[in-house]
Short mmCIF file of N, CA and C in Angstrom, two decimals:
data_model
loop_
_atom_site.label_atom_id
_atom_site.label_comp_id
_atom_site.label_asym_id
_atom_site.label_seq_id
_atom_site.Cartn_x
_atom_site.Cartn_y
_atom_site.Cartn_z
N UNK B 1333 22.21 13.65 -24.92
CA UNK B 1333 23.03 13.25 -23.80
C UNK B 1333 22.10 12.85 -22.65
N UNK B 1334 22.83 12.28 -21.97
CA UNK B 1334 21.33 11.15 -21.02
C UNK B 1334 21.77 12.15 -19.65
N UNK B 1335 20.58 12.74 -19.03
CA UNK B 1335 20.68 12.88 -17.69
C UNK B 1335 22.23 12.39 -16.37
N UNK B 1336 21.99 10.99 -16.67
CA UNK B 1336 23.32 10.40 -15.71
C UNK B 1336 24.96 10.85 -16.66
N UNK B 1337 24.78 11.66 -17.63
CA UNK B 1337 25.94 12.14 -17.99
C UNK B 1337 26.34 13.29 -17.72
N UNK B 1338 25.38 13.95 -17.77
CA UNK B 1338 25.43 15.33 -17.04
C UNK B 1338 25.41 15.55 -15.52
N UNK B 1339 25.34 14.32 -14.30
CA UNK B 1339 24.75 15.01 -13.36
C UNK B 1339 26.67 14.04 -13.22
N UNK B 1340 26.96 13.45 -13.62
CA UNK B 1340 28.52 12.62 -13.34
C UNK B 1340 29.32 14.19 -13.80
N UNK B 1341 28.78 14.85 -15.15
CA UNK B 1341 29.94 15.80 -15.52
C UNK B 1341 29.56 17.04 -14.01
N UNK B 1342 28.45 17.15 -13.19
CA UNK B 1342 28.51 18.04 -12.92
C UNK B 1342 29.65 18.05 -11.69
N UNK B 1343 29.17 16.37 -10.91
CA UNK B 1343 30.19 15.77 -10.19
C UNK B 1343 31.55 15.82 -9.90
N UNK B 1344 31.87 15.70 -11.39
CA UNK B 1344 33.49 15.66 -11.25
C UNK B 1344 33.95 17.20 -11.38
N UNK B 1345 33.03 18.08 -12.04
CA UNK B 1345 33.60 19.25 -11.83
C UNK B 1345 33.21 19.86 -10.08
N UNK B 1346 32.57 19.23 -9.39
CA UNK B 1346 32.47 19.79 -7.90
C UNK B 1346 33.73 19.08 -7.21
N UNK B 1347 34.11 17.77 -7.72
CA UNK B 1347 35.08 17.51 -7.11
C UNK B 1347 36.74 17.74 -7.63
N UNK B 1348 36.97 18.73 -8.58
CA UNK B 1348 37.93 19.19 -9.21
C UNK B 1348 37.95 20.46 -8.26
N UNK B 1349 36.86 21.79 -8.04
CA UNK B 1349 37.12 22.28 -6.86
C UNK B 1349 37.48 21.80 -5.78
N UNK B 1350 36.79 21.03 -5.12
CA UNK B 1350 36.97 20.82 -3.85
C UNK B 1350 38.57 20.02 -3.56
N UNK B 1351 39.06 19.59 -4.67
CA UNK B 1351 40.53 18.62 -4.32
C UNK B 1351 41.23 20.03 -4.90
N UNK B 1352 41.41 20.93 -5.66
CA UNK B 1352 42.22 21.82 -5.82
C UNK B 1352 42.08 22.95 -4.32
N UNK B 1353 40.70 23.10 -4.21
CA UNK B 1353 40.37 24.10 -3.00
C UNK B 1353 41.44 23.39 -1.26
N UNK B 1354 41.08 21.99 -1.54
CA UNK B 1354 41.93 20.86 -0.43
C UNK B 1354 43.38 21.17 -0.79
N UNK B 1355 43.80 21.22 -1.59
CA UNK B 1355 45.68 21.39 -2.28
C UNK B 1355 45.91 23.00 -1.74
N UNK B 1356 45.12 23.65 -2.27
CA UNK B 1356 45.60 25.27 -1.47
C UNK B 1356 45.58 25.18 -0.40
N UNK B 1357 44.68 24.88 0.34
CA UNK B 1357 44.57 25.02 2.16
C UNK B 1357 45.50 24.12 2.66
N UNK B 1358 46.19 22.73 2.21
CA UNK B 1358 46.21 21.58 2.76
C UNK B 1358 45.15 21.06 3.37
N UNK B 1359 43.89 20.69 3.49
CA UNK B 1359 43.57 20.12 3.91
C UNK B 1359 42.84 19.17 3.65
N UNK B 1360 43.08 17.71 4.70
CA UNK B 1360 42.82 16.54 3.39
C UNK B 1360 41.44 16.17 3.67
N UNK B 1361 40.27 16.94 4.36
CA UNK B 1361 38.98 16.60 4.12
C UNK B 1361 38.42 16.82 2.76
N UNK B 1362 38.82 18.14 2.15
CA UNK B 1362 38.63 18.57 1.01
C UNK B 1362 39.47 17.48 -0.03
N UNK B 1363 40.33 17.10 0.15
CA UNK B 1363 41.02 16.92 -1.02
C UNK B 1363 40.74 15.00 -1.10
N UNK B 1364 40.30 14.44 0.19
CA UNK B 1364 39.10 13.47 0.02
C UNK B 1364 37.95 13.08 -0.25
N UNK B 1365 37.00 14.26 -0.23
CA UNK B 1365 35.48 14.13 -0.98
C UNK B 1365 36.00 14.81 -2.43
N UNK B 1366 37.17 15.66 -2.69
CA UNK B 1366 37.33 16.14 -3.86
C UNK B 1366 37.83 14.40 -4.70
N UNK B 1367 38.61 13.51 -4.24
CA UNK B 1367 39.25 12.53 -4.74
C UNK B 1367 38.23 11.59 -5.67
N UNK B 1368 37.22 11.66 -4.05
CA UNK B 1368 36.11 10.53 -4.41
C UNK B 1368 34.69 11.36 -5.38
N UNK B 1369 35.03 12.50 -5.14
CA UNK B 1369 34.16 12.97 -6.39
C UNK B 1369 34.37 13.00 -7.76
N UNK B 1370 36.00 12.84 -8.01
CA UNK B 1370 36.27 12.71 -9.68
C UNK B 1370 36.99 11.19 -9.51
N UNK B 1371 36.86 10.34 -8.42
CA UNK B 1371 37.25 8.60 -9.07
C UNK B 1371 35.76 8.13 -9.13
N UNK B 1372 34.87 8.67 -8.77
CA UNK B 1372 33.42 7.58 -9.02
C UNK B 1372 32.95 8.00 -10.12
N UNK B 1373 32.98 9.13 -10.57
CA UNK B 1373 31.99 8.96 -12.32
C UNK B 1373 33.11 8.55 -12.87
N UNK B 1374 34.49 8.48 -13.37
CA UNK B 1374 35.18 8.15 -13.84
C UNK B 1374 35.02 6.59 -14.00
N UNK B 1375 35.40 6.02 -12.74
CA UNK B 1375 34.83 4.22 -12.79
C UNK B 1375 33.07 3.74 -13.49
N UNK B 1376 32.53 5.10 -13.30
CA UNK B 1376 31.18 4.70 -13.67
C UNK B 1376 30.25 4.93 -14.98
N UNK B 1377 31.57 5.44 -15.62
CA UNK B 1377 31.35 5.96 -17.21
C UNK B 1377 32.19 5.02 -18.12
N UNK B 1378 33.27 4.18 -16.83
CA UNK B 1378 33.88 3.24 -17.51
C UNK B 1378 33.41 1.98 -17.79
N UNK B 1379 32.06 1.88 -17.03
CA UNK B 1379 31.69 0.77 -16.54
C UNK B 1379 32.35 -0.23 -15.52
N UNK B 1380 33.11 0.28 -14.68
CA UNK B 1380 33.73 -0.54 -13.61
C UNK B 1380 33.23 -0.45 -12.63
N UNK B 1381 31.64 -1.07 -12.31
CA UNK B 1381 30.78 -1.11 -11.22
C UNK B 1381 31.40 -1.96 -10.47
N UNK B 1382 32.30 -3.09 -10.62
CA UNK B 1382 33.17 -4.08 -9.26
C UNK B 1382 34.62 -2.86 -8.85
N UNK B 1383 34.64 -2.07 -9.19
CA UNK B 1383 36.01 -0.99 -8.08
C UNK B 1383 35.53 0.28 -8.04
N UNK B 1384 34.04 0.17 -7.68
CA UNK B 1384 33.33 1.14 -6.61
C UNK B 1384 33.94 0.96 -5.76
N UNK B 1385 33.79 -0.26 -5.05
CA UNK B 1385 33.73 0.19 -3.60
C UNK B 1385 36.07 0.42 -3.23
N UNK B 1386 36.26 0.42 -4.26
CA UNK B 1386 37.74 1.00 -3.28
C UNK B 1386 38.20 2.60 -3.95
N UNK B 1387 37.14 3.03 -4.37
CA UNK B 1387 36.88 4.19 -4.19
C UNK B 1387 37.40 5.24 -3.04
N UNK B 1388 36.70 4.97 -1.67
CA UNK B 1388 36.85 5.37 -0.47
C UNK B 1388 38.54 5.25 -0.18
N UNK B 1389 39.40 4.39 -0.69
CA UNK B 1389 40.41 3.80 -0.14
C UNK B 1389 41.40 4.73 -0.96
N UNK B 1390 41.17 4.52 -1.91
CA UNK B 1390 42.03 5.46 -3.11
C UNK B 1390 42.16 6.59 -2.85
N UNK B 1391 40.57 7.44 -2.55
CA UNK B 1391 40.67 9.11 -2.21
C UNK B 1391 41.09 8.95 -1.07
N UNK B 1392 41.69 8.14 0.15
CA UNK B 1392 42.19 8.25 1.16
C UNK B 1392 43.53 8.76 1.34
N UNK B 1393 43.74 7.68 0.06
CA UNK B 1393 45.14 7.09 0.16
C UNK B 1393 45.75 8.61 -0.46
N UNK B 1394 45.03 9.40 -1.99
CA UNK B 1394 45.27 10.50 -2.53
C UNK B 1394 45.59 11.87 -1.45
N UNK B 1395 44.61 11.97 -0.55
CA UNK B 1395 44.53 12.66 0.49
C UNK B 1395 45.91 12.65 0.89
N UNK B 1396 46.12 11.42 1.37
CA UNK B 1396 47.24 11.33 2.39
C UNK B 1396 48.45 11.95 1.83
N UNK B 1397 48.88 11.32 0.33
CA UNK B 1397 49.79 11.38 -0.49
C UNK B 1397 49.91 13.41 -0.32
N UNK B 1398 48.57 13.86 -0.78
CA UNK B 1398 48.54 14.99 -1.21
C UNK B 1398 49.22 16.10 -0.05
N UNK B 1399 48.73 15.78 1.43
CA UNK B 1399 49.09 16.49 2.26
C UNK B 1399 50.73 16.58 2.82
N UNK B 1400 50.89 15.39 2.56
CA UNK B 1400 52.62 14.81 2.17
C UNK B 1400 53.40 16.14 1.38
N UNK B 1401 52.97 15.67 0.38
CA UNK B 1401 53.81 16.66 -0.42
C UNK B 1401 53.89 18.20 -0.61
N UNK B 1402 55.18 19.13 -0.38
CA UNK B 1402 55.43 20.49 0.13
C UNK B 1402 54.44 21.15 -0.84
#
């Protein structure tokens, strides 16, 4: 297994805390670096290096959604 697979798996599991840790508290700082920590290895294991960059926009948008809901 290559280095950049492991340091993406370690990734998305920091950002599986941090968006569940963001869902308990409500709060959507957490649950935005948690967003953008499991949509970028995901796009980048897919090879979808052109929807990097709406990355930022998505975990925004997740955030927002997330704090929304009871």
């Amino acid at each position: 297994m290559s280095w950049m697979y492991i340091i993406l798996i370690i990734t998305m599991m920091v950002g599986i805390l941090l968006f569940f840790t963001g869902r308990r508290k409500g709060a959507g700082i957490y649950l935005f670096f948690g967003g953008m920590a499991l949509i970028t290895p995901v796009f980048i294991s897919a090879g979808w290096f052109h929807a990097l960059p709406l990355v930022p926009a998505l975990s925004l948008l997740i955030s927002f959604l997330m704090t929304k809901l009871p």
